[in-house]
Tab-separated table of C-alpha atoms in Angstrom:
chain	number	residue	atom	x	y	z
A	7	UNK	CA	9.250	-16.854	16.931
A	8	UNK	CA	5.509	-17.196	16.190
A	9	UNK	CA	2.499	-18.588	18.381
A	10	UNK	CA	0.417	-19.561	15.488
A	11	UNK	CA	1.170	-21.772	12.541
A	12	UNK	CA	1.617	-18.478	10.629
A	13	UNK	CA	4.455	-19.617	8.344
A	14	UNK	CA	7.946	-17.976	9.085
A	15	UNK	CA	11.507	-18.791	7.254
A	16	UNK	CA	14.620	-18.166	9.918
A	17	UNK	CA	17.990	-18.116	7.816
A	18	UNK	CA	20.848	-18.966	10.392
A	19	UNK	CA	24.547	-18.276	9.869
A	20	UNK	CA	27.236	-15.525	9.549
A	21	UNK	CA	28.098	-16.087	5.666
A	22	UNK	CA	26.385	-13.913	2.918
A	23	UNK	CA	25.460	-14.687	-0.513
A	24	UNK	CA	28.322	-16.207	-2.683
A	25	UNK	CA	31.587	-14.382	-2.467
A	26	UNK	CA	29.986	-10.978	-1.249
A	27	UNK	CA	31.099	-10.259	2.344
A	28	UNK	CA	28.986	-7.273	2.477
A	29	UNK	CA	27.391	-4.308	0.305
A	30	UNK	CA	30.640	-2.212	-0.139
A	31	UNK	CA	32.527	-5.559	-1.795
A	32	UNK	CA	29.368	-5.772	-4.122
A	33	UNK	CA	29.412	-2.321	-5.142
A	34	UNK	CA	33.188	-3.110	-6.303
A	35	UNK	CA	32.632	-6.304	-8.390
A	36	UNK	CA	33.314	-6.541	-11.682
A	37	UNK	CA	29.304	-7.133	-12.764
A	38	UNK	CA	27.059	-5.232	-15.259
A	39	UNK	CA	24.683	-3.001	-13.593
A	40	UNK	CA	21.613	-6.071	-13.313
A	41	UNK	CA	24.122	-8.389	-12.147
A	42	UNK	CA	24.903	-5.684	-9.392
A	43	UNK	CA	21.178	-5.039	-8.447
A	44	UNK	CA	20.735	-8.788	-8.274
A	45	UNK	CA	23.133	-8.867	-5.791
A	46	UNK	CA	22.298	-6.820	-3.763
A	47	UNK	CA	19.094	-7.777	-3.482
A	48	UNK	CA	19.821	-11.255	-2.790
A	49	UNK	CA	22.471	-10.078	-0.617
A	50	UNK	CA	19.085	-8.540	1.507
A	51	UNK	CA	17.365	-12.071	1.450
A	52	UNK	CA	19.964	-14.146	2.048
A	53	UNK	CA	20.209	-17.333	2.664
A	54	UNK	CA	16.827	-17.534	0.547
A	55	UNK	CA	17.576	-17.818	-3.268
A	56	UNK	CA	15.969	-15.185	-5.609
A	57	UNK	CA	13.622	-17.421	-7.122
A	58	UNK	CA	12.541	-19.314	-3.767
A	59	UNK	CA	11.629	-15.957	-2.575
A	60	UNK	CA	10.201	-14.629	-5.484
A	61	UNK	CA	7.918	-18.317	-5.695
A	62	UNK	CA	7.011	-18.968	-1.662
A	63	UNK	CA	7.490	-15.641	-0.147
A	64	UNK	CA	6.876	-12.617	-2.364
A	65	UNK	CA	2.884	-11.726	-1.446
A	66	UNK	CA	2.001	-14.667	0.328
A	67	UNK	CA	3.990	-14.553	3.434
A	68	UNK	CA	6.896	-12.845	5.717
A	69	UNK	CA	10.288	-13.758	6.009
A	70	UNK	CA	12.779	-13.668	8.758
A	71	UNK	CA	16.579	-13.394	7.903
A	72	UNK	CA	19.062	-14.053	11.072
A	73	UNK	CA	22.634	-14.026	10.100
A	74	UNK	CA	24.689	-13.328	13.345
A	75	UNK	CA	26.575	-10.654	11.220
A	76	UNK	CA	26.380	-7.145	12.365
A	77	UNK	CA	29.149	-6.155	9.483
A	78	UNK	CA	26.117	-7.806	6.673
A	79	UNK	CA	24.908	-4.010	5.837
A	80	UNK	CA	28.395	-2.301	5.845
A	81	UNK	CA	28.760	0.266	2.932
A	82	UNK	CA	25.024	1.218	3.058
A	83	UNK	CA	24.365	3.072	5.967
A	84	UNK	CA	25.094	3.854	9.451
A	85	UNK	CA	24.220	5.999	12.412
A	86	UNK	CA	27.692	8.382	11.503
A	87	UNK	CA	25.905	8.571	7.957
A	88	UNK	CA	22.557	9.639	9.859
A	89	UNK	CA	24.244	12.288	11.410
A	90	UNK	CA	26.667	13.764	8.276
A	91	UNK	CA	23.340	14.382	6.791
A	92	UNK	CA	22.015	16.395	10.256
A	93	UNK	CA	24.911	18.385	10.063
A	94	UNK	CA	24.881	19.276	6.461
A	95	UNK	CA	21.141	20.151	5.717
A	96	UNK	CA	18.478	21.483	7.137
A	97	UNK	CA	15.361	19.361	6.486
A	98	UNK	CA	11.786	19.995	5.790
A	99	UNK	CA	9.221	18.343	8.648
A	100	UNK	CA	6.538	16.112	6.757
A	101	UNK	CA	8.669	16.011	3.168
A	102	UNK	CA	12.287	15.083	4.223
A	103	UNK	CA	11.548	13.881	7.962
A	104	UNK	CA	9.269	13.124	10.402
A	105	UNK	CA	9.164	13.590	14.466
A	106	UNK	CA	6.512	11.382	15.922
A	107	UNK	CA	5.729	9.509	18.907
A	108	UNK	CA	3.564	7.101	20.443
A	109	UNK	CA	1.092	8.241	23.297
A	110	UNK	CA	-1.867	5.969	24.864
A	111	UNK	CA	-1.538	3.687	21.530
A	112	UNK	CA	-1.765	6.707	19.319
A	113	UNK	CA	0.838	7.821	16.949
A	114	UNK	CA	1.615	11.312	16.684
A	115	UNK	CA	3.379	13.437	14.171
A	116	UNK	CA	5.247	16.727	14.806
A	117	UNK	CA	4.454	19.353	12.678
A	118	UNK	CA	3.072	22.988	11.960
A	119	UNK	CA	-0.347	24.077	12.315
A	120	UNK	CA	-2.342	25.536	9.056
A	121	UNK	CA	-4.645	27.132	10.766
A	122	UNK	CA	-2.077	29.748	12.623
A	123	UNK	CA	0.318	30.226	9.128
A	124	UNK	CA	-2.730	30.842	7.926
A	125	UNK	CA	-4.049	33.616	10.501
A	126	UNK	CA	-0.276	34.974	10.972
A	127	UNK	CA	-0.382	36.780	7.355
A	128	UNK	CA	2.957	35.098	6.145
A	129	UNK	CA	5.004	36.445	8.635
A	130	UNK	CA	8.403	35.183	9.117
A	131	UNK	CA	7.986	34.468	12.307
A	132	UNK	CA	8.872	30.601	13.084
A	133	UNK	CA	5.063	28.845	13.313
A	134	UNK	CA	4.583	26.841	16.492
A	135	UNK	CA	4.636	23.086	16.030
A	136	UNK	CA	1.857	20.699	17.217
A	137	UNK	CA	1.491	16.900	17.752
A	138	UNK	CA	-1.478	16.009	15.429
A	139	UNK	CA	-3.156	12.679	14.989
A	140	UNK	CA	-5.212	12.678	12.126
A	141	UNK	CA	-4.849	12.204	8.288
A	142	UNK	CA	-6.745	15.267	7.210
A	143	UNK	CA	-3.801	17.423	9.721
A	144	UNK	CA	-0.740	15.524	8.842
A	145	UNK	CA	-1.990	16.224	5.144
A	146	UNK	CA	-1.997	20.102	5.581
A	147	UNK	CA	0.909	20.242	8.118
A	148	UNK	CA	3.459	18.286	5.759
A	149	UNK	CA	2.105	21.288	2.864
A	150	UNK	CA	3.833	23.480	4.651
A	151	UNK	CA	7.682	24.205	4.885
A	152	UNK	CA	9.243	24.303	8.245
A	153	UNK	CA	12.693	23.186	8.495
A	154	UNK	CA	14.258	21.417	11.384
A	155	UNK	CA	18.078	21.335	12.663
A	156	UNK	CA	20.266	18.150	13.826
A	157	UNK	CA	20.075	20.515	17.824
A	158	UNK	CA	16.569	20.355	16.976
A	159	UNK	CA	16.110	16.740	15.596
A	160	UNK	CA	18.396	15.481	18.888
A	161	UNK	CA	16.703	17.239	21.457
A	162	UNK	CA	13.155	15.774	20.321
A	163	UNK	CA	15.543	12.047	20.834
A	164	UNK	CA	16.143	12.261	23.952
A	165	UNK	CA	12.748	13.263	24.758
A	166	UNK	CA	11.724	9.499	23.537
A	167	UNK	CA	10.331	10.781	19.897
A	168	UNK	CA	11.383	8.971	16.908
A	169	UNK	CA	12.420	10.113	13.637
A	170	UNK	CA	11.960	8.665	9.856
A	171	UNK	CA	13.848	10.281	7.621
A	172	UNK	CA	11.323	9.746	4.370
A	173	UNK	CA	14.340	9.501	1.254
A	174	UNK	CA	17.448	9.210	2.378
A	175	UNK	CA	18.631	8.816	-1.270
A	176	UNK	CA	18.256	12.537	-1.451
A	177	UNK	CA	21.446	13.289	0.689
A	178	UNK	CA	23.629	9.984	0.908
A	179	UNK	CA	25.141	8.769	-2.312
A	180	UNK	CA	25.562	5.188	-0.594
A	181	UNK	CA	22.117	4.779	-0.772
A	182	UNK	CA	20.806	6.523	-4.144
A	183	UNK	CA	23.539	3.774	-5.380
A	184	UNK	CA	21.900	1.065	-3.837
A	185	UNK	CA	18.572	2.356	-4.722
A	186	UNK	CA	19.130	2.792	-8.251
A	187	UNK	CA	20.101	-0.590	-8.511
A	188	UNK	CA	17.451	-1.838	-6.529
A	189	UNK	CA	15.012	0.064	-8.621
A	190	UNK	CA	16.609	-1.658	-11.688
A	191	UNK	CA	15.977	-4.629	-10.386
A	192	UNK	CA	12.200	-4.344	-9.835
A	193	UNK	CA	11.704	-2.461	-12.799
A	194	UNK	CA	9.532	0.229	-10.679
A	195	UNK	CA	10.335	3.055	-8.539
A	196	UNK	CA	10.865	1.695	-5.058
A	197	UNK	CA	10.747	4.199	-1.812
A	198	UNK	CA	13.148	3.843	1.301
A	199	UNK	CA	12.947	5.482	5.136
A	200	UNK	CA	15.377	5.027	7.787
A	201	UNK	CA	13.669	4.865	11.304
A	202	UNK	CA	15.992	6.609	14.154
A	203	UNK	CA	14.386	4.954	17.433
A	204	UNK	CA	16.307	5.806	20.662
A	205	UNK	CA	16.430	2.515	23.305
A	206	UNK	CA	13.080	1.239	24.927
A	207	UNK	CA	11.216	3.468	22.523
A	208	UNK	CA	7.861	2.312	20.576
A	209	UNK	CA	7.574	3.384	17.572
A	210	UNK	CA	4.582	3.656	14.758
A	211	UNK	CA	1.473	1.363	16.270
A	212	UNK	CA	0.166	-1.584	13.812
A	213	UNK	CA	-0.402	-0.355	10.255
A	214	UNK	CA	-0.771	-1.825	6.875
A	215	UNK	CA	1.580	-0.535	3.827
A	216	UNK	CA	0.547	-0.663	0.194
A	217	UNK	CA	4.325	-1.486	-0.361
A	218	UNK	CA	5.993	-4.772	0.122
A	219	UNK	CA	8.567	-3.890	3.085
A	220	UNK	CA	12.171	-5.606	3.755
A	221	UNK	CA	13.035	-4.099	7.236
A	222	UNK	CA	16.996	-4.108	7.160
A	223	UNK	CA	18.658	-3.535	10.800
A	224	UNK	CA	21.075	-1.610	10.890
A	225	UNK	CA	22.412	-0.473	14.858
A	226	UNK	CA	20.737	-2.019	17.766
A	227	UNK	CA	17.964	-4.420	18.439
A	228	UNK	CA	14.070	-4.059	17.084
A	229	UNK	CA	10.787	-5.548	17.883
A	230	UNK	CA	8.525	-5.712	15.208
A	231	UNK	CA	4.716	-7.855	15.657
A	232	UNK	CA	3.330	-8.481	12.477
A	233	UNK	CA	-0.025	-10.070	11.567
A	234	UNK	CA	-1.651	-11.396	8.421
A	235	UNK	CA	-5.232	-9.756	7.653
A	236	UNK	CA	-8.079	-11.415	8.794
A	237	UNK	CA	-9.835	-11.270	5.119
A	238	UNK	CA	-8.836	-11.862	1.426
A	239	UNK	CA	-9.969	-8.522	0.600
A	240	UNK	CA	-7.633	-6.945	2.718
A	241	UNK	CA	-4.259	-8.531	1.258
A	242	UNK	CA	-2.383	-6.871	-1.082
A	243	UNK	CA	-4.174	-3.116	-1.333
A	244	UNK	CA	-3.499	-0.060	-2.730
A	245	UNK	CA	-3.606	1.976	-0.124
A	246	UNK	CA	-2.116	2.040	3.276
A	247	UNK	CA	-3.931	1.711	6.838
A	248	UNK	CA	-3.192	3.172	9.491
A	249	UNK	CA	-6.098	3.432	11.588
A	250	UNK	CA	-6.420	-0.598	12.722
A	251	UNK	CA	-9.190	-2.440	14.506
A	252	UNK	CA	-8.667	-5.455	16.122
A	253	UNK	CA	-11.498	-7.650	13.529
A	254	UNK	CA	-8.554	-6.467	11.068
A	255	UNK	CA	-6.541	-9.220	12.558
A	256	UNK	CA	-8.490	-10.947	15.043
A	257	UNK	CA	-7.663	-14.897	15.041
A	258	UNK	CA	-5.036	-14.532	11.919
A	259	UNK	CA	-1.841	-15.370	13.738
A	260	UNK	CA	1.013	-12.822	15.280
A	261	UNK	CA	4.451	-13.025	14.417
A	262	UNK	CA	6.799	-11.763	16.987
A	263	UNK	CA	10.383	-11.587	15.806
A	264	UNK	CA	13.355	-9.324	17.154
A	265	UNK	CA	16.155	-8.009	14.640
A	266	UNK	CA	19.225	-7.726	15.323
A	267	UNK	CA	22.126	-5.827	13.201
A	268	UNK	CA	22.321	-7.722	9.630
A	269	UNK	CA	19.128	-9.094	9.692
A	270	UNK	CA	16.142	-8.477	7.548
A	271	UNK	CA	12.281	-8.934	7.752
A	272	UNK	CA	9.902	-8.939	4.841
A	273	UNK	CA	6.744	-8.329	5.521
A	274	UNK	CA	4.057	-8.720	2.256
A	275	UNK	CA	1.334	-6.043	1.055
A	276	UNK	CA	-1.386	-5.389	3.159
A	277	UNK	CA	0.625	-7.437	6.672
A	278	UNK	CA	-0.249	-5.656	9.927
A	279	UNK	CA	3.041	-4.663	11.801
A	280	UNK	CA	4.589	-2.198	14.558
A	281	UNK	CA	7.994	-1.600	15.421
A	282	UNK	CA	9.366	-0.718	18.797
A	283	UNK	CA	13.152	-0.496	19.875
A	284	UNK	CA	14.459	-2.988	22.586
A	285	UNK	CA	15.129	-1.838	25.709
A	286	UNK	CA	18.758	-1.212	26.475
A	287	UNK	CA	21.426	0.835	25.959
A	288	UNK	CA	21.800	2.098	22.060
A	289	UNK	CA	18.802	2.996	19.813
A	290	UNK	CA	17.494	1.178	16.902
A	291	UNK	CA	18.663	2.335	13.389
A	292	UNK	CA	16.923	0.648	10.613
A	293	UNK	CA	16.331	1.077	6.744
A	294	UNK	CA	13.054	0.240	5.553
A	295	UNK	CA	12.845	-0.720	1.700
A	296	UNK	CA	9.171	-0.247	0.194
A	297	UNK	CA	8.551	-2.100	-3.514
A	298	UNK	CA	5.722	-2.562	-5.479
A	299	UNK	CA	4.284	0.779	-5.251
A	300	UNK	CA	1.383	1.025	-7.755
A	301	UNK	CA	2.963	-1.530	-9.718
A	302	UNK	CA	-0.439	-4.092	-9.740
A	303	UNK	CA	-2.884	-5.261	-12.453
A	304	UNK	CA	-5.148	-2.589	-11.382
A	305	UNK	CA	-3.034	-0.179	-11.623
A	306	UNK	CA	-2.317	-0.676	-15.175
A	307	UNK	CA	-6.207	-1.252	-16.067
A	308	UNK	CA	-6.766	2.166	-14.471
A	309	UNK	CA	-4.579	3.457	-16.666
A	310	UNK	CA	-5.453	2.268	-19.638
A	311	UNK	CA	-9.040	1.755	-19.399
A	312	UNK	CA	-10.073	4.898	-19.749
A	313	UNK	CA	-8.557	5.494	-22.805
A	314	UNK	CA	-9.510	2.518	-24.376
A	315	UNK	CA	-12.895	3.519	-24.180
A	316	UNK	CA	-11.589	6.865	-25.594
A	317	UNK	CA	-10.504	5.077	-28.351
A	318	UNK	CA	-14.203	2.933	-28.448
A	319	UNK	CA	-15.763	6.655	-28.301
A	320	UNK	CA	-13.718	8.023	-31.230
A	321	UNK	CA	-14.280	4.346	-33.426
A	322	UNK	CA	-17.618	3.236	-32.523
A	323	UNK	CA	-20.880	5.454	-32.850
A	324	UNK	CA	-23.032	2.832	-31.211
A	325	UNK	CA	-21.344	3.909	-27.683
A	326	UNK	CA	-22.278	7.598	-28.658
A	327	UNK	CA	-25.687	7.369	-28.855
A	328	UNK	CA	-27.885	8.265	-25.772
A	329	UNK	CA	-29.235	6.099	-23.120
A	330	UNK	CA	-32.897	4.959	-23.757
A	331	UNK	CA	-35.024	7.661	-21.817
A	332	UNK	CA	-37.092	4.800	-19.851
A	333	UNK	CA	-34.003	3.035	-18.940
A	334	UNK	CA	-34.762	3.493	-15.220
A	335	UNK	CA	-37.619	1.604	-15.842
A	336	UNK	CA	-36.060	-1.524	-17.101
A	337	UNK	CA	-32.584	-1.367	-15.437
A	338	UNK	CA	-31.029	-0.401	-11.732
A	339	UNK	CA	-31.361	-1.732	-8.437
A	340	UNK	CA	-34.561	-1.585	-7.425
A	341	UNK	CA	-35.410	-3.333	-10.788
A	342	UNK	CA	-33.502	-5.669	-10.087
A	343	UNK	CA	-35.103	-6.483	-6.433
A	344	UNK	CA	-38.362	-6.745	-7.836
A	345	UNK	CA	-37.556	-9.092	-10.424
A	346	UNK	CA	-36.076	-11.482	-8.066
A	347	UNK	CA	-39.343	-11.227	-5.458
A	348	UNK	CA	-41.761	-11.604	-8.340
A	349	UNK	CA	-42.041	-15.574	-8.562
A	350	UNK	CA	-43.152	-15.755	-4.195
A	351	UNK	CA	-45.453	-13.070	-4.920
A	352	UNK	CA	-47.199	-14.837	-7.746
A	353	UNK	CA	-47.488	-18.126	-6.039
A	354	UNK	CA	-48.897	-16.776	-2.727
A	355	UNK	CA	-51.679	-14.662	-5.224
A	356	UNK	CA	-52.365	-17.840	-7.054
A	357	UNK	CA	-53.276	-19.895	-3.512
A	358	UNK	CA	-55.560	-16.852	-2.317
A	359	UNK	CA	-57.263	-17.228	-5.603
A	360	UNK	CA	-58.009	-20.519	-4.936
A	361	UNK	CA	-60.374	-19.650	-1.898
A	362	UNK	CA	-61.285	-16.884	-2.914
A	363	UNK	CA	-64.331	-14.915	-5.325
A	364	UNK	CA	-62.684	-14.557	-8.716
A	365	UNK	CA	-62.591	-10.707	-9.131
A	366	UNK	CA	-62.232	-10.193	-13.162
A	367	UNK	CA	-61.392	-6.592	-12.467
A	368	UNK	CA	-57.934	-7.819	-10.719
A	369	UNK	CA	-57.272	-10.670	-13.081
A	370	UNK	CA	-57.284	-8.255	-16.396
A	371	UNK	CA	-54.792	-5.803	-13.912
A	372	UNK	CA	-52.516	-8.383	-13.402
A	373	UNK	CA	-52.942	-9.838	-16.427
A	374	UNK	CA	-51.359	-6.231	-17.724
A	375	UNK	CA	-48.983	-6.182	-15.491
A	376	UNK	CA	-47.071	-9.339	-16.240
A	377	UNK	CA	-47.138	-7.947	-20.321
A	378	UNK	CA	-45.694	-4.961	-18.897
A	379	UNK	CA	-42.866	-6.722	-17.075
A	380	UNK	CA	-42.610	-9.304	-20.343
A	381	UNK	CA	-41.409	-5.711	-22.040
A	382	UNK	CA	-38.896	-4.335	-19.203
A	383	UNK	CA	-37.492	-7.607	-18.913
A	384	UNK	CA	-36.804	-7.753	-23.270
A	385	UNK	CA	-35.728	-3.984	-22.744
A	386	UNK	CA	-33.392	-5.214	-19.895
A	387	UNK	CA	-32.232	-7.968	-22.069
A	388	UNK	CA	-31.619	-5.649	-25.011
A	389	UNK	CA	-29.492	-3.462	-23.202
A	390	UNK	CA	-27.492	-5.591	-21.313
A	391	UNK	CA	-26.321	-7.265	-24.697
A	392	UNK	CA	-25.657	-3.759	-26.117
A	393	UNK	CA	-23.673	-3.174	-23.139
A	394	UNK	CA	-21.806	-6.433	-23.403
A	395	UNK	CA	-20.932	-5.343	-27.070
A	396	UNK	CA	-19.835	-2.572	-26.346
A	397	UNK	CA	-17.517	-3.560	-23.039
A	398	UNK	CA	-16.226	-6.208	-25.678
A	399	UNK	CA	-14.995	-3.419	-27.855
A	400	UNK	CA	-13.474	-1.897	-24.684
A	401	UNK	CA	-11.870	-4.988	-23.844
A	402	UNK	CA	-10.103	-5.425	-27.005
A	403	UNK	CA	-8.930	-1.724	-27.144
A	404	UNK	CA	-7.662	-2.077	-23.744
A	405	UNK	CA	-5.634	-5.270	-24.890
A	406	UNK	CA	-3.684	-3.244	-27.844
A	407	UNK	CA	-3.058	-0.395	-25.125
A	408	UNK	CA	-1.767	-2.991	-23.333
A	409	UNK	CA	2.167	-2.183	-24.522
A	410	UNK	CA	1.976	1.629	-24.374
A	411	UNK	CA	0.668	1.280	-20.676
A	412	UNK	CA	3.128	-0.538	-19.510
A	413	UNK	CA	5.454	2.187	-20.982
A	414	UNK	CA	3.066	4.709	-19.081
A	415	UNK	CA	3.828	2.885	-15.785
A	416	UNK	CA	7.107	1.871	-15.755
């Protein structure tokens, strides 16, 4: 449902895609291995067609998959595959899984403190875990190894914590299947995180990913709010935000959807959203998919830029000569200011002069003065064409790099 004219597609109705009942019958079809990855991810977007989605959807807005069908996602995962891998490994907190929990609006992350491995001299002695908050602690906390138990990964359940476990590829051959051939698909390395969320729970507040996200549901019911950014800017970056204010979204729309088993959400780049399990009696298992990491045009322009002008460096010795020694005077921003207050200045001293004793003294100073901004302003114009020469070289460098960075990113 949604209280604004944000846009949202609702897909109704128990069939899948084509003859595909669900993921285990399309990981036994007699298809080459993109035929396979196109299935199954059409088989997530379902009843929207690939190229619908790819043309109305992809970046520009979510979309909301009911099918009625708890059975959709059989073959991929399940709670009994959550707990297999429990049982048979012990994970790392901040690299294989997260604990974290939601208190007064601010999510919190379990992990171990720096500070005390630090002052314990390496002992072996387990470190005492703390809830921490902010980037700069979750950074150092997930550096360090402590490994968690499924005793100890239960007992923080049922005291209302979530859990994400971060690749569950790593220990589940179901899904490094599915994402191999997902990742064949998009041609990129895609990410994945299941979310554990016991009943009534809320989990992570609003954030923005730098990933496009399809939010699959797996066991029970979620409630996910999601919001489109307030500005252009802020669509579609490169790096995640987690730390929202409210002008972030203020008067773009919310969408308020609730998923049930088989259905999927896709929320674009850049989309504000928070997740929170339904009240009731089983928890909320869901598999997030994350595409379209570093995958944009700037991501390939920052990688081949700089050597492009490598390449300008080692071809052209125009762009290794050194920088006039007066180019302060001529270029920056305060150069720049004055030119564009110069014209007001000279018509207000032209009116005083009108009323005024002619002082011959001042005329022959400003007089000089103008010459001396006639130069800057040819020195400004010099170098800007220099520089546009030389950019031009840049540009056409970066061009035939254009092939081997694509091979550098993909």
């Amino acid at each position: 449902n949604s209280d604004t004219e944000v846009a949202v597609v609702e897909g109704v109705g128990a069939a899948p895609c084509t003859q595909y009942d669900n993921v285990d019958s399309i990981y036994h079809a007699s298809l080459n291995s993109h035929e396979k990855a196109l299935a199954l991810f059409s088989h997530t977007i379902h009843p929207i067609e690939y190229n619908e989605y790819e043309s109305s959807y992809f970046e520009k807005q979510p979309l909301l998959c009911n099918r009625n069908n708890g059975n959709y996602f059989k073959g991929l995962f399940s709670k009994s595959s959550l707990e297999k891998i429990l049982a048979q490994n012990v994970l790392a907190l901040g690299s294989d899984v997260d604990i974290m929990r939601v208190e007064n609006n601010v999510p919190l992350q379990l992990l171990p403190n720096s500070k005390q491995r630090e002052n314990s001299n390496h002992s072996k002695k387990k470190a005492e875990l703390f809830w921490v908050s902010t980037e700069e602690d979750i950074k150092e906390g997930s550096e360090l190894k402590h490994e968690v138990t499924a005793s100890d990964i239960k007992k923080y359940l049922k005291d209302n914590c979530f859990i994400r476990l971060l690749s569950p590829q790593k220990f589940d051959d179901s899904m490094w299947r599915f994402m191999s051939y997902i990742e064949c698909l998009f041609n990129n390395r895609v990410g994945c995180h299941i979310y554990m969320i016991p009943a009534g729970v809320v989990g992570h507040g609003l954030r923005a990913n730098h990933t496009d996200i399809h939010l699959m549901q797996i066991e029970g019911n979620l409630s996910v709010e999601v919001y489109k950014p307030s500005e252009e800017k802020s669509e579609l970056p490169r790096q995640s935000k987690t730390e929202v204010d409210v002008n972030d979204y203020r008067n773009s729309g919310m969408i308020n959807a609730i998923l049930y088993p088989g259905d999927t959400l896709y929320i674009p780049r850049g989309w504000f959203y928070s997740i929170s399990s339904c009240i009731g009696d089983q928890a909320s298992l869901s598999l997030q998919l994350n595409t379209n990491e570093y995958s944009a045009y700037a991501d390939l322009l920052d990688m081949i830029l700089p050597q492009a002008v490598d390449m300008c460096v080692d071809e052209c010795i125009d762009i290794r000569q050194a920088l006039p020694r007066d180019v302060g005077n001529f270029m920056g921003v305060s150069s720049v200011v004055a030119d564009a207050d110069s014209d007001s200045e000279d018509e207000s001293e032209e009116t005083v002069d009108g009323d005024e004793e002619v002082n011959h003294d001042a005329i022959m100073r400003k007089d000089k003065e103008k010459e001396h901004k006639k130069i800057l302003m040819q020195q400004r114009s010099q170098f800007r064409r220099k520089m546009t020469l030389l950019l031009n070289q840049v540009v056409a460098n970066t061009v035939d790099l254009l092939d081997v960075g694509v091979d550098q990113v993909w």
